[in-house]
């Protein structure tokens, strides 16, 4: 059983962080490294990872590749194995978005978002579970969104992927409850990052989200949730208001969010 009363401590641990070249992922990776955790950082942009590795070479191992690729996921597994030890933390952070009406979007947009935000996450986790199981203190942290709790118009594919991640996280947590692996779901609202620079097939559409947290603040909250072995944490006042208003009065929220 997991020692739920015992805090998770990053000191001397081994972690995998995806989407680690910028934004939330980079901030989580750097904050873990600063606390003496060795991070295997995964991202597509080699130059970004190389720059970070120059500063933290003794506690930072870059893996360049797309997590939707089976070969990249295998290299992550092999890199963990090369350390000759168990894996203590997996942060599934890599993700993409899409904005615009569902009807006018391409099938490729839906499949692209689901592939990155859900299928790749699930398959990477499946591949790393044996190594996580070897740790007596392992945590899987899935970075989701408040839109995985409450759906909004013009982001249907993104909402679908995050709802899937939410449901899968809850199920996985129950399956692993009697083992030494915790599952933490972190749901930020809008974050100041490059996220909207890598939208899938969204044309000139822009996000109408208001308010935001810097990625460093989201990372601190995520690590705090991991340390406390929280099952789920919803970030920001606006995010909490959106989620809990939808839970308390779905018809009202449906009217508020309805496109006019």
Short mmCIF file of C-alpha atoms in Angstrom, two decimals:
data_model
loop_
_atom_site.label_atom_id
_atom_site.label_comp_id
_atom_site.label_asym_id
_atom_site.label_seq_id
_atom_site.Cartn_x
_atom_site.Cartn_y
_atom_site.Cartn_z
CA UNK A 1 0.00 0.00 0.00
CA UNK A 2 1.06 3.60 -0.56
CA UNK A 3 1.99 5.49 2.56
CA UNK A 4 -0.55 8.25 2.09
CA UNK A 5 0.54 9.96 5.29
CA UNK A 6 4.14 10.18 4.04
CA UNK A 7 5.16 13.08 1.80
CA UNK A 8 6.81 12.37 -1.53
CA UNK A 9 10.35 13.75 -1.47
CA UNK A 10 12.14 14.52 -4.79
CA UNK A 11 15.61 14.27 -3.27
CA UNK A 12 17.63 11.57 -5.00
CA UNK A 13 14.64 10.43 -7.08
CA UNK A 14 14.41 9.72 -10.83
CA UNK A 15 11.66 11.43 -12.84
CA UNK A 16 10.44 11.50 -16.44
CA UNK A 17 8.86 14.79 -17.57
CA UNK A 18 7.32 15.12 -21.03
CA UNK A 19 6.87 18.42 -22.84
CA UNK A 20 9.92 19.64 -20.95
CA UNK A 21 11.34 22.19 -23.39
CA UNK A 22 9.02 25.05 -22.41
CA UNK A 23 6.11 26.15 -20.25
CA UNK A 24 4.81 23.99 -17.41
CA UNK A 25 6.96 21.00 -18.31
CA UNK A 26 10.19 22.97 -18.33
CA UNK A 27 9.27 24.64 -15.03
CA UNK A 28 8.45 21.30 -13.38
CA UNK A 29 11.71 19.81 -14.66
CA UNK A 30 13.82 22.71 -13.42
CA UNK A 31 12.16 22.82 -10.02
CA UNK A 32 12.71 19.08 -9.58
CA UNK A 33 16.35 19.37 -10.65
CA UNK A 34 16.90 22.22 -8.19
CA UNK A 35 15.74 19.84 -5.45
CA UNK A 36 18.26 17.12 -6.33
CA UNK A 37 15.95 15.02 -8.50
CA UNK A 38 17.40 13.54 -11.70
CA UNK A 39 15.07 14.39 -14.58
CA UNK A 40 14.76 12.60 -17.90
CA UNK A 41 13.35 15.46 -19.97
CA UNK A 42 11.38 14.63 -23.10
CA UNK A 43 10.52 17.08 -25.88
CA UNK A 44 10.71 17.53 -29.64
CA UNK A 45 13.04 20.56 -29.64
CA UNK A 46 16.63 19.42 -29.26
CA UNK A 47 18.17 22.89 -28.98
CA UNK A 48 15.96 23.76 -26.01
CA UNK A 49 16.83 20.53 -24.21
CA UNK A 50 20.55 20.89 -24.99
CA UNK A 51 20.57 24.39 -23.50
CA UNK A 52 19.02 23.09 -20.30
CA UNK A 53 21.35 20.10 -20.19
CA UNK A 54 24.39 22.41 -20.31
CA UNK A 55 23.33 23.97 -17.03
CA UNK A 56 22.23 20.80 -15.23
CA UNK A 57 24.24 18.04 -16.91
CA UNK A 58 24.63 15.94 -13.77
CA UNK A 59 20.89 15.79 -13.04
CA UNK A 60 19.33 16.27 -16.48
CA UNK A 61 19.08 13.72 -19.29
CA UNK A 62 17.42 14.90 -22.53
CA UNK A 63 15.41 12.60 -24.78
CA UNK A 64 14.47 14.27 -28.07
CA UNK A 65 11.40 12.97 -29.86
CA UNK A 66 7.63 12.95 -30.30
CA UNK A 67 5.82 10.93 -27.64
CA UNK A 68 3.25 9.79 -30.22
CA UNK A 69 6.07 7.74 -31.77
CA UNK A 70 6.55 4.23 -30.40
CA UNK A 71 10.30 4.54 -31.00
CA UNK A 72 10.47 7.66 -28.83
CA UNK A 73 8.55 5.95 -26.05
CA UNK A 74 10.93 2.99 -26.25
CA UNK A 75 13.93 5.33 -25.98
CA UNK A 76 12.39 6.79 -22.83
CA UNK A 77 12.05 3.29 -21.38
CA UNK A 78 15.64 2.47 -22.40
CA UNK A 79 16.92 5.71 -20.85
CA UNK A 80 15.23 4.92 -17.55
CA UNK A 81 16.73 1.43 -17.73
CA UNK A 82 20.20 2.85 -18.39
CA UNK A 83 20.12 4.42 -14.95
CA UNK A 84 19.82 0.91 -13.54
CA UNK A 85 17.08 1.81 -11.15
CA UNK A 86 13.36 2.21 -10.64
CA UNK A 87 11.34 5.21 -11.79
CA UNK A 88 9.91 7.38 -9.01
CA UNK A 89 7.88 9.98 -10.90
CA UNK A 90 6.25 10.24 -14.33
CA UNK A 91 4.89 13.66 -15.29
CA UNK A 92 2.69 13.40 -18.38
CA UNK A 93 2.67 17.04 -19.40
CA UNK A 94 3.10 17.15 -23.19
CA UNK A 95 -0.03 18.33 -24.95
CA UNK A 96 -1.53 20.26 -27.86
CA UNK A 97 -4.68 22.29 -28.34
CA UNK A 98 -7.15 23.18 -31.07
CA UNK A 99 -9.60 26.05 -31.37
CA UNK A 100 -12.60 26.44 -33.64
CA UNK A 101 -16.03 24.91 -34.36
CA UNK A 102 -16.07 21.12 -34.51
CA UNK A 103 -18.20 20.94 -37.66
CA UNK A 104 -15.73 22.89 -39.80
CA UNK A 105 -12.65 21.08 -38.49
CA UNK A 106 -10.88 18.18 -40.15
CA UNK A 107 -10.88 14.62 -38.83
CA UNK A 108 -7.10 14.96 -38.62
CA UNK A 109 -7.47 17.71 -36.02
CA UNK A 110 -9.48 15.48 -33.71
CA UNK A 111 -7.12 12.54 -34.15
CA UNK A 112 -4.05 14.73 -33.71
CA UNK A 113 -5.24 16.18 -30.41
CA UNK A 114 -6.37 12.82 -29.05
CA UNK A 115 -3.12 11.15 -30.11
CA UNK A 116 -0.91 13.59 -28.18
CA UNK A 117 -3.12 14.37 -25.21
CA UNK A 118 -4.45 10.91 -24.47
CA UNK A 119 -3.24 7.90 -26.46
CA UNK A 120 0.48 8.73 -26.21
CA UNK A 121 0.11 9.45 -22.49
CA UNK A 122 -1.64 6.14 -21.85
CA UNK A 123 0.87 4.10 -23.87
CA UNK A 124 3.92 5.77 -22.31
CA UNK A 125 2.48 5.11 -18.87
CA UNK A 126 1.78 1.49 -19.78
CA UNK A 127 5.42 1.08 -20.89
CA UNK A 128 6.81 2.62 -17.70
CA UNK A 129 4.52 0.93 -15.16
CA UNK A 130 6.95 -1.98 -14.51
CA UNK A 131 9.69 0.53 -13.63
CA UNK A 132 7.33 2.63 -11.51
CA UNK A 133 6.30 -0.53 -9.69
CA UNK A 134 9.92 -1.16 -8.67
CA UNK A 135 9.87 2.07 -6.68
CA UNK A 136 8.41 2.06 -3.19
CA UNK A 137 7.49 5.72 -3.60
CA UNK A 138 6.19 6.25 -7.16
CA UNK A 139 3.75 8.87 -8.46
CA UNK A 140 2.17 9.41 -11.87
CA UNK A 141 1.21 13.05 -12.40
CA UNK A 142 -1.10 13.79 -15.33
CA UNK A 143 -1.30 17.45 -16.29
CA UNK A 144 -4.85 17.99 -17.52
CA UNK A 145 -7.03 21.13 -17.59
CA UNK A 146 -10.13 22.61 -16.03
CA UNK A 147 -11.62 21.87 -19.46
CA UNK A 148 -11.34 18.21 -18.54
CA UNK A 149 -14.06 18.95 -15.96
CA UNK A 150 -16.22 21.52 -17.73
CA UNK A 151 -16.46 21.72 -21.52
CA UNK A 152 -16.64 24.99 -23.46
CA UNK A 153 -17.52 25.77 -27.08
CA UNK A 154 -14.88 25.91 -29.83
CA UNK A 155 -12.50 23.60 -27.96
CA UNK A 156 -14.38 20.34 -28.36
CA UNK A 157 -11.39 18.18 -29.35
CA UNK A 158 -9.24 19.53 -26.53
CA UNK A 159 -12.05 19.08 -24.01
CA UNK A 160 -12.64 15.52 -25.22
CA UNK A 161 -8.97 14.63 -24.80
CA UNK A 162 -8.82 16.08 -21.29
CA UNK A 163 -12.09 14.43 -20.24
CA UNK A 164 -10.58 11.15 -21.42
CA UNK A 165 -7.40 11.82 -19.45
CA UNK A 166 -9.47 12.62 -16.37
CA UNK A 167 -11.52 9.41 -16.54
CA UNK A 168 -8.48 7.27 -17.29
CA UNK A 169 -6.57 8.83 -14.36
CA UNK A 170 -9.41 8.05 -11.95
CA UNK A 171 -9.62 4.45 -13.16
CA UNK A 172 -5.85 3.96 -13.08
CA UNK A 173 -5.68 5.36 -9.55
CA UNK A 174 -8.22 2.78 -8.39
CA UNK A 175 -6.36 -0.04 -10.15
CA UNK A 176 -3.05 0.93 -8.53
CA UNK A 177 -4.44 1.70 -5.08
CA UNK A 178 -2.95 -1.45 -3.50
CA UNK A 179 0.46 -0.87 -5.06
CA UNK A 180 3.20 1.68 -4.44
CA UNK A 181 2.03 4.03 -7.22
CA UNK A 182 -0.07 7.14 -6.68
CA UNK A 183 -1.91 9.03 -9.45
CA UNK A 184 -2.23 12.82 -9.23
CA UNK A 185 -4.38 14.79 -11.68
CA UNK A 186 -3.42 18.47 -12.00
CA UNK A 187 -5.94 20.73 -13.74
CA UNK A 188 -4.66 24.25 -14.52
CA UNK A 189 -6.70 26.92 -16.25
CA UNK A 190 -5.04 29.31 -18.73
CA UNK A 191 -1.24 29.30 -18.42
CA UNK A 192 1.21 31.85 -19.89
CA UNK A 193 3.19 29.60 -22.22
CA UNK A 194 3.77 28.70 -25.86
CA UNK A 195 0.73 26.39 -25.80
CA UNK A 196 -1.30 28.54 -28.21
CA UNK A 197 1.62 28.68 -30.64
CA UNK A 198 1.25 24.96 -31.41
CA UNK A 199 -2.47 24.60 -32.05
CA UNK A 200 -3.53 21.77 -34.35
CA UNK A 201 -5.16 22.95 -37.60
CA UNK A 202 -6.88 25.94 -35.97
CA UNK A 203 -6.33 28.59 -38.65
CA UNK A 204 -6.63 32.14 -37.30
CA UNK A 205 -8.77 31.15 -34.31
CA UNK A 206 -7.76 32.61 -30.96
CA UNK A 207 -8.54 31.63 -27.40
CA UNK A 208 -11.01 33.80 -25.49
CA UNK A 209 -9.77 32.58 -22.11
CA UNK A 210 -9.27 35.30 -19.51
CA UNK A 211 -6.69 35.39 -16.73
CA UNK A 212 -3.66 33.18 -16.42
CA UNK A 213 -0.95 31.78 -14.18
CA UNK A 214 2.74 31.78 -15.10
CA UNK A 215 4.12 28.27 -15.70
CA UNK A 216 6.43 28.52 -12.68
CA UNK A 217 3.41 28.93 -10.40
CA UNK A 218 1.60 26.00 -12.01
CA UNK A 219 4.74 23.89 -11.60
CA UNK A 220 5.02 24.74 -7.90
CA UNK A 221 1.38 23.80 -7.36
CA UNK A 222 1.83 20.54 -9.30
CA UNK A 223 4.90 19.51 -7.30
CA UNK A 224 3.12 20.41 -4.07
CA UNK A 225 0.21 18.16 -5.09
CA UNK A 226 2.67 15.35 -5.89
CA UNK A 227 4.41 15.76 -2.54
CA UNK A 228 1.10 15.59 -0.71
CA UNK A 229 -0.06 12.66 -2.85
CA UNK A 230 -3.23 14.50 -3.80
CA UNK A 231 -5.60 12.62 -6.06
CA UNK A 232 -6.68 15.77 -7.85
CA UNK A 233 -6.03 19.50 -7.69
CA UNK A 234 -7.80 22.28 -9.60
CA UNK A 235 -5.73 25.45 -9.93
CA UNK A 236 -6.72 29.15 -9.88
CA UNK A 237 -9.82 30.79 -8.48
CA UNK A 238 -11.34 31.11 -11.95
CA UNK A 239 -10.73 27.44 -12.65
CA UNK A 240 -12.37 26.38 -9.39
CA UNK A 241 -15.37 28.64 -10.03
CA UNK A 242 -15.86 27.16 -13.50
CA UNK A 243 -15.61 23.56 -12.35
CA UNK A 244 -17.68 23.81 -9.17
CA UNK A 245 -20.37 25.96 -10.78
CA UNK A 246 -20.74 23.28 -13.45
CA UNK A 247 -20.95 20.56 -10.79
CA UNK A 248 -23.52 22.44 -8.70
CA UNK A 249 -25.75 23.75 -11.49
CA UNK A 250 -25.08 22.26 -14.92
CA UNK A 251 -28.15 23.90 -16.59
CA UNK A 252 -26.99 27.36 -15.53
CA UNK A 253 -23.47 26.78 -16.83
CA UNK A 254 -24.90 25.44 -20.09
CA UNK A 255 -26.76 28.72 -20.57
CA UNK A 256 -23.69 30.78 -19.70
CA UNK A 257 -21.45 28.86 -22.10
CA UNK A 258 -23.98 28.57 -24.93
CA UNK A 259 -22.83 30.26 -28.11
CA UNK A 260 -25.05 33.17 -29.11
#
